């Protein structure tokens, strides 16, 4: 894996150090235990306050209002659920209603994991995507947002989230958590600074799909947590993602080795 450039972005706008020690961490950047259905597990660190995250989702530079939201680490085939308000604001709660509701009706957040966040207006089919790295407390959360902002989304954070979703191992434990969040973040920031042609095409097609009220899912997850599966998959986005993978960008993230991640964040 090409050594990533690190950009740590706290969701509450408090600057964290950019000097990340190159240490061996569990994939995804923190404590990984034995997951239980619904995404929960036991870790060696007990948060002083419940883990969670707040932010705003947007599509085509406009708030994604009154949308359904799912969030999942890909750990169990289930996701947590919430909604946005009229201004696109949302909260990922420590526990929430799970989708699908079996085997556990409650979805529990676990610090130290990467969470895919997808907002969808199930009437218009507009979507917004991102990833969050969950800390032990909210001030330690990280996101793919533009540097210095709260958790917010743009075409580049959506592009990175779509890429990790599409190229994660299917039906595997902690599939989204098997990626180094710092590498995901570094690539997202690099695309904002100067994307290659394939990456620019992906971002343009994301914006066009949002303008035309099309789903962004390159494929429909078999687990059943897509709240807007009836909208179908987007074949253009799927082709764009493959072209991005083959574009030769040296900062493209890849899943961590089975043994450990190097330089991943800690919760």
Short mmCIF file of C-alpha atoms in Angstrom, two decimals:
data_model
loop_
_atom_site.label_atom_id
_atom_site.label_comp_id
_atom_site.label_asym_id
_atom_site.label_seq_id
_atom_site.Cartn_x
_atom_site.Cartn_y
_atom_site.Cartn_z
CA UNK A 1 0.00 0.00 0.00
CA UNK A 2 1.38 3.42 -0.85
CA UNK A 3 2.05 5.30 2.41
CA UNK A 4 -0.89 7.66 2.89
CA UNK A 5 -0.80 11.36 3.58
CA UNK A 6 -2.74 11.86 6.77
CA UNK A 7 -5.57 14.34 7.26
CA UNK A 8 -7.41 14.00 10.56
CA UNK A 9 -10.66 15.94 10.59
CA UNK A 10 -12.63 16.13 13.86
CA UNK A 11 -16.35 16.45 13.42
CA UNK A 12 -16.52 19.34 15.87
CA UNK A 13 -13.87 21.41 14.14
CA UNK A 14 -11.15 20.94 16.74
CA UNK A 15 -7.81 20.47 15.05
CA UNK A 16 -6.05 17.24 15.78
CA UNK A 17 -2.37 16.63 15.23
CA UNK A 18 -1.44 15.68 11.68
CA UNK A 19 1.62 13.84 12.90
CA UNK A 20 0.44 10.27 13.11
CA UNK A 21 2.85 7.72 14.49
CA UNK A 22 3.45 4.81 12.14
CA UNK A 23 2.32 2.15 14.55
CA UNK A 24 0.53 -1.11 14.01
CA UNK A 25 -3.17 -0.78 14.73
CA UNK A 26 -6.19 -2.95 14.23
CA UNK A 27 -7.67 -2.44 10.78
CA UNK A 28 -9.99 0.54 10.74
CA UNK A 29 -7.88 2.24 13.36
CA UNK A 30 -8.90 1.00 16.75
CA UNK A 31 -10.06 -1.73 19.06
CA UNK A 32 -11.62 -4.60 17.20
CA UNK A 33 -13.41 -7.24 19.19
CA UNK A 34 -15.81 -10.05 18.41
CA UNK A 35 -18.78 -8.37 16.73
CA UNK A 36 -22.27 -9.22 17.87
CA UNK A 37 -25.33 -9.03 15.63
CA UNK A 38 -26.29 -5.43 14.95
CA UNK A 39 -22.70 -4.17 14.93
CA UNK A 40 -21.94 -4.22 18.65
CA UNK A 41 -18.95 -5.80 20.36
CA UNK A 42 -16.85 -5.51 23.47
CA UNK A 43 -13.71 -3.38 23.59
CA UNK A 44 -11.06 -2.70 26.18
CA UNK A 45 -11.92 1.03 26.30
CA UNK A 46 -15.10 2.29 27.92
CA UNK A 47 -16.16 5.72 26.62
CA UNK A 48 -16.93 8.35 29.26
CA UNK A 49 -19.86 9.48 27.11
CA UNK A 50 -21.79 7.47 24.53
CA UNK A 51 -20.18 7.39 21.09
CA UNK A 52 -22.02 9.13 18.29
CA UNK A 53 -21.72 11.72 15.53
CA UNK A 54 -23.56 14.76 14.23
CA UNK A 55 -23.41 16.35 10.81
CA UNK A 56 -25.23 17.54 7.72
CA UNK A 57 -25.83 15.70 4.45
CA UNK A 58 -26.11 17.52 1.16
CA UNK A 59 -26.74 16.59 -2.47
CA UNK A 60 -25.82 18.86 -5.38
CA UNK A 61 -24.67 21.45 -2.82
CA UNK A 62 -28.12 21.57 -1.21
CA UNK A 63 -29.17 20.08 2.17
CA UNK A 64 -30.58 16.57 1.84
CA UNK A 65 -33.77 17.36 3.71
CA UNK A 66 -36.09 14.88 5.45
CA UNK A 67 -34.08 11.91 4.22
CA UNK A 68 -33.70 8.42 5.59
CA UNK A 69 -30.16 7.61 6.74
CA UNK A 70 -28.40 4.29 7.28
CA UNK A 71 -24.99 3.77 8.87
CA UNK A 72 -23.04 0.55 9.03
CA UNK A 73 -19.52 -0.80 9.47
CA UNK A 74 -20.44 -3.79 7.29
CA UNK A 75 -19.92 -5.99 10.32
CA UNK A 76 -23.10 -8.01 10.44
CA UNK A 77 -25.32 -7.31 7.44
CA UNK A 78 -27.32 -4.82 9.51
CA UNK A 79 -27.29 -1.04 9.71
CA UNK A 80 -28.46 1.64 12.12
CA UNK A 81 -31.09 4.13 11.03
CA UNK A 82 -31.86 7.80 11.54
CA UNK A 83 -33.26 10.73 9.54
CA UNK A 84 -32.22 14.24 8.49
CA UNK A 85 -34.22 17.34 9.35
CA UNK A 86 -35.29 20.08 6.95
CA UNK A 87 -31.71 21.40 6.88
CA UNK A 88 -30.03 18.04 6.31
CA UNK A 89 -28.84 17.72 9.92
CA UNK A 90 -28.58 14.23 11.39
CA UNK A 91 -27.31 12.37 14.43
CA UNK A 92 -25.81 8.89 14.64
CA UNK A 93 -26.97 7.66 18.04
CA UNK A 94 -25.11 5.11 20.15
CA UNK A 95 -28.07 2.76 19.66
CA UNK A 96 -30.78 2.88 17.02
CA UNK A 97 -33.34 0.77 15.23
CA UNK A 98 -31.60 -1.80 13.05
CA UNK A 99 -32.36 -2.59 9.41
CA UNK A 100 -33.07 -5.36 8.69
CA UNK A 101 -34.54 -6.01 12.14
CA UNK A 102 -33.09 -9.54 12.43
CA UNK A 103 -31.09 -10.98 14.11
CA UNK A 104 -30.93 -7.95 16.44
CA UNK A 105 -33.56 -5.17 16.42
CA UNK A 106 -31.05 -2.70 17.88
CA UNK A 107 -27.90 -1.45 16.15
CA UNK A 108 -25.04 -0.43 18.47
CA UNK A 109 -22.13 1.82 17.52
CA UNK A 110 -18.62 0.65 18.40
CA UNK A 111 -15.74 3.13 18.80
CA UNK A 112 -12.75 2.50 16.55
CA UNK A 113 -14.72 1.46 13.47
CA UNK A 114 -15.40 3.03 10.08
CA UNK A 115 -19.09 3.67 9.41
CA UNK A 116 -20.55 4.12 5.96
CA UNK A 117 -23.28 6.79 6.07
CA UNK A 118 -25.84 6.94 3.27
CA UNK A 119 -28.70 9.43 3.19
CA UNK A 120 -31.52 8.87 0.70
CA UNK A 121 -34.68 10.77 -0.06
CA UNK A 122 -36.80 7.75 -0.93
CA UNK A 123 -39.25 9.92 -2.89
CA UNK A 124 -36.79 11.71 -5.18
CA UNK A 125 -34.00 9.09 -4.83
CA UNK A 126 -31.37 11.76 -4.22
CA UNK A 127 -28.50 10.36 -2.15
CA UNK A 128 -25.47 11.57 -0.22
CA UNK A 129 -22.64 9.31 0.98
CA UNK A 130 -19.69 9.59 3.35
CA UNK A 131 -17.64 7.69 5.94
CA UNK A 132 -17.15 8.42 9.62
CA UNK A 133 -14.45 7.04 11.91
CA UNK A 134 -16.02 6.72 15.34
CA UNK A 135 -13.98 7.81 18.36
CA UNK A 136 -14.52 6.99 22.01
CA UNK A 137 -16.20 10.38 22.35
CA UNK A 138 -17.65 12.68 19.65
CA UNK A 139 -14.71 15.15 19.68
CA UNK A 140 -12.48 12.28 18.50
CA UNK A 141 -14.68 11.38 15.52
CA UNK A 142 -13.17 11.84 12.05
CA UNK A 143 -14.87 12.38 8.71
CA UNK A 144 -14.18 12.80 5.01
CA UNK A 145 -15.40 16.39 5.12
CA UNK A 146 -13.40 19.31 3.75
CA UNK A 147 -10.57 20.16 6.17
CA UNK A 148 -11.66 22.15 9.19
CA UNK A 149 -15.40 21.61 8.72
CA UNK A 150 -17.95 19.70 10.69
CA UNK A 151 -19.20 16.43 9.24
CA UNK A 152 -20.51 17.49 5.85
CA UNK A 153 -20.57 15.96 2.39
CA UNK A 154 -19.60 16.91 -1.14
CA UNK A 155 -19.00 15.05 -4.41
CA UNK A 156 -15.52 14.00 -3.25
CA UNK A 157 -16.56 12.50 0.08
CA UNK A 158 -19.37 10.72 -1.77
CA UNK A 159 -16.91 9.44 -4.37
CA UNK A 160 -14.58 8.03 -1.71
CA UNK A 161 -17.43 6.38 0.17
CA UNK A 162 -18.77 4.81 -3.02
CA UNK A 163 -15.30 3.50 -3.86
CA UNK A 164 -14.80 1.79 -0.48
CA UNK A 165 -18.32 0.37 -0.59
CA UNK A 166 -17.88 -1.04 -4.10
CA UNK A 167 -14.47 -2.58 -3.55
CA UNK A 168 -15.01 -3.93 -0.04
CA UNK A 169 -15.10 -7.72 0.33
CA UNK A 170 -18.68 -8.89 0.03
CA UNK A 171 -20.38 -10.65 2.94
CA UNK A 172 -17.28 -10.49 5.11
CA UNK A 173 -16.96 -9.48 8.75
CA UNK A 174 -16.08 -5.79 9.22
CA UNK A 175 -15.73 -5.27 5.47
CA UNK A 176 -15.77 -1.45 5.69
CA UNK A 177 -13.65 -1.52 8.81
CA UNK A 178 -10.85 -3.31 6.94
CA UNK A 179 -9.71 0.00 5.42
CA UNK A 180 -7.33 2.57 6.96
CA UNK A 181 -9.48 5.66 7.49
CA UNK A 182 -6.44 7.94 7.24
CA UNK A 183 -5.70 6.59 3.76
CA UNK A 184 -9.34 7.15 2.75
CA UNK A 185 -9.14 10.71 4.06
CA UNK A 186 -5.81 11.48 2.37
CA UNK A 187 -7.15 10.33 -1.00
CA UNK A 188 -10.33 12.40 -0.59
CA UNK A 189 -8.33 15.53 0.17
CA UNK A 190 -5.97 14.86 -2.73
CA UNK A 191 -8.92 14.57 -5.15
CA UNK A 192 -10.20 17.95 -3.95
CA UNK A 193 -6.78 19.44 -4.65
CA UNK A 194 -6.37 17.86 -8.10
CA UNK A 195 -8.28 14.81 -9.28
CA UNK A 196 -7.27 12.80 -12.32
CA UNK A 197 -9.60 12.41 -15.31
CA UNK A 198 -11.31 9.24 -14.05
CA UNK A 199 -11.91 10.79 -10.62
CA UNK A 200 -13.28 13.96 -12.18
CA UNK A 201 -15.68 11.88 -14.28
CA UNK A 202 -16.89 10.04 -11.16
CA UNK A 203 -17.52 13.32 -9.30
CA UNK A 204 -19.31 14.80 -12.31
CA UNK A 205 -21.57 11.75 -12.64
CA UNK A 206 -22.33 11.85 -8.91
CA UNK A 207 -23.49 15.46 -9.25
CA UNK A 208 -25.47 14.66 -12.40
CA UNK A 209 -27.16 11.70 -10.70
CA UNK A 210 -28.08 13.91 -7.75
CA UNK A 211 -29.51 16.53 -10.11
CA UNK A 212 -31.53 13.87 -11.94
CA UNK A 213 -32.75 12.19 -8.72
CA UNK A 214 -30.97 8.90 -9.40
CA UNK A 215 -29.65 6.43 -6.87
CA UNK A 216 -25.86 6.30 -6.53
CA UNK A 217 -25.60 2.65 -5.49
CA UNK A 218 -23.25 0.90 -7.97
CA UNK A 219 -24.76 -2.37 -6.79
CA UNK A 220 -27.52 -3.24 -4.34
CA UNK A 221 -26.24 -4.81 -1.10
CA UNK A 222 -27.63 -8.28 -0.54
CA UNK A 223 -27.94 -7.69 3.21
CA UNK A 224 -31.08 -5.60 2.83
CA UNK A 225 -30.03 -2.37 4.56
CA UNK A 226 -30.47 -0.18 1.45
CA UNK A 227 -33.52 1.90 2.33
CA UNK A 228 -34.08 2.84 -1.32
CA UNK A 229 -33.33 -0.45 -3.10
CA UNK A 230 -36.39 0.02 -5.30
CA UNK A 231 -34.51 2.80 -7.11
CA UNK A 232 -32.11 0.21 -8.48
CA UNK A 233 -28.37 0.36 -9.08
CA UNK A 234 -26.52 3.01 -11.08
CA UNK A 235 -24.46 1.32 -13.84
CA UNK A 236 -22.70 4.57 -14.78
CA UNK A 237 -21.31 4.95 -11.28
CA UNK A 238 -20.18 1.30 -11.32
CA UNK A 239 -18.21 1.86 -14.54
CA UNK A 240 -16.75 5.11 -13.16
CA UNK A 241 -15.54 3.36 -10.01
CA UNK A 242 -13.79 0.64 -12.01
CA UNK A 243 -12.12 3.29 -14.15
CA UNK A 244 -10.96 5.10 -11.01
CA UNK A 245 -9.48 1.88 -9.66
CA UNK A 246 -7.56 1.41 -12.92
CA UNK A 247 -6.50 5.07 -13.16
CA UNK A 248 -3.17 4.61 -11.40
CA UNK A 249 -3.69 7.22 -8.66
CA UNK A 250 -0.97 6.33 -6.12
CA UNK A 251 -3.17 7.46 -3.21
CA UNK A 252 -6.02 5.06 -3.94
CA UNK A 253 -6.80 3.31 -0.63
CA UNK A 254 -6.80 -0.47 -0.36
CA UNK A 255 -7.98 -2.81 2.40
CA UNK A 256 -5.41 -3.38 5.13
CA UNK A 257 -3.38 -6.59 5.31
CA UNK A 258 -4.94 -9.31 7.43
CA UNK A 259 -2.34 -8.76 10.15
CA UNK A 260 -2.59 -5.02 10.82
CA UNK A 261 -2.97 -1.48 9.54
CA UNK A 262 -0.07 0.95 9.60
CA UNK A 263 -0.79 4.50 10.73
CA UNK A 264 -4.53 4.11 11.20
CA UNK A 265 -6.30 6.38 13.72
CA UNK A 266 -7.11 5.27 17.24
CA UNK A 267 -10.42 5.99 18.94
#
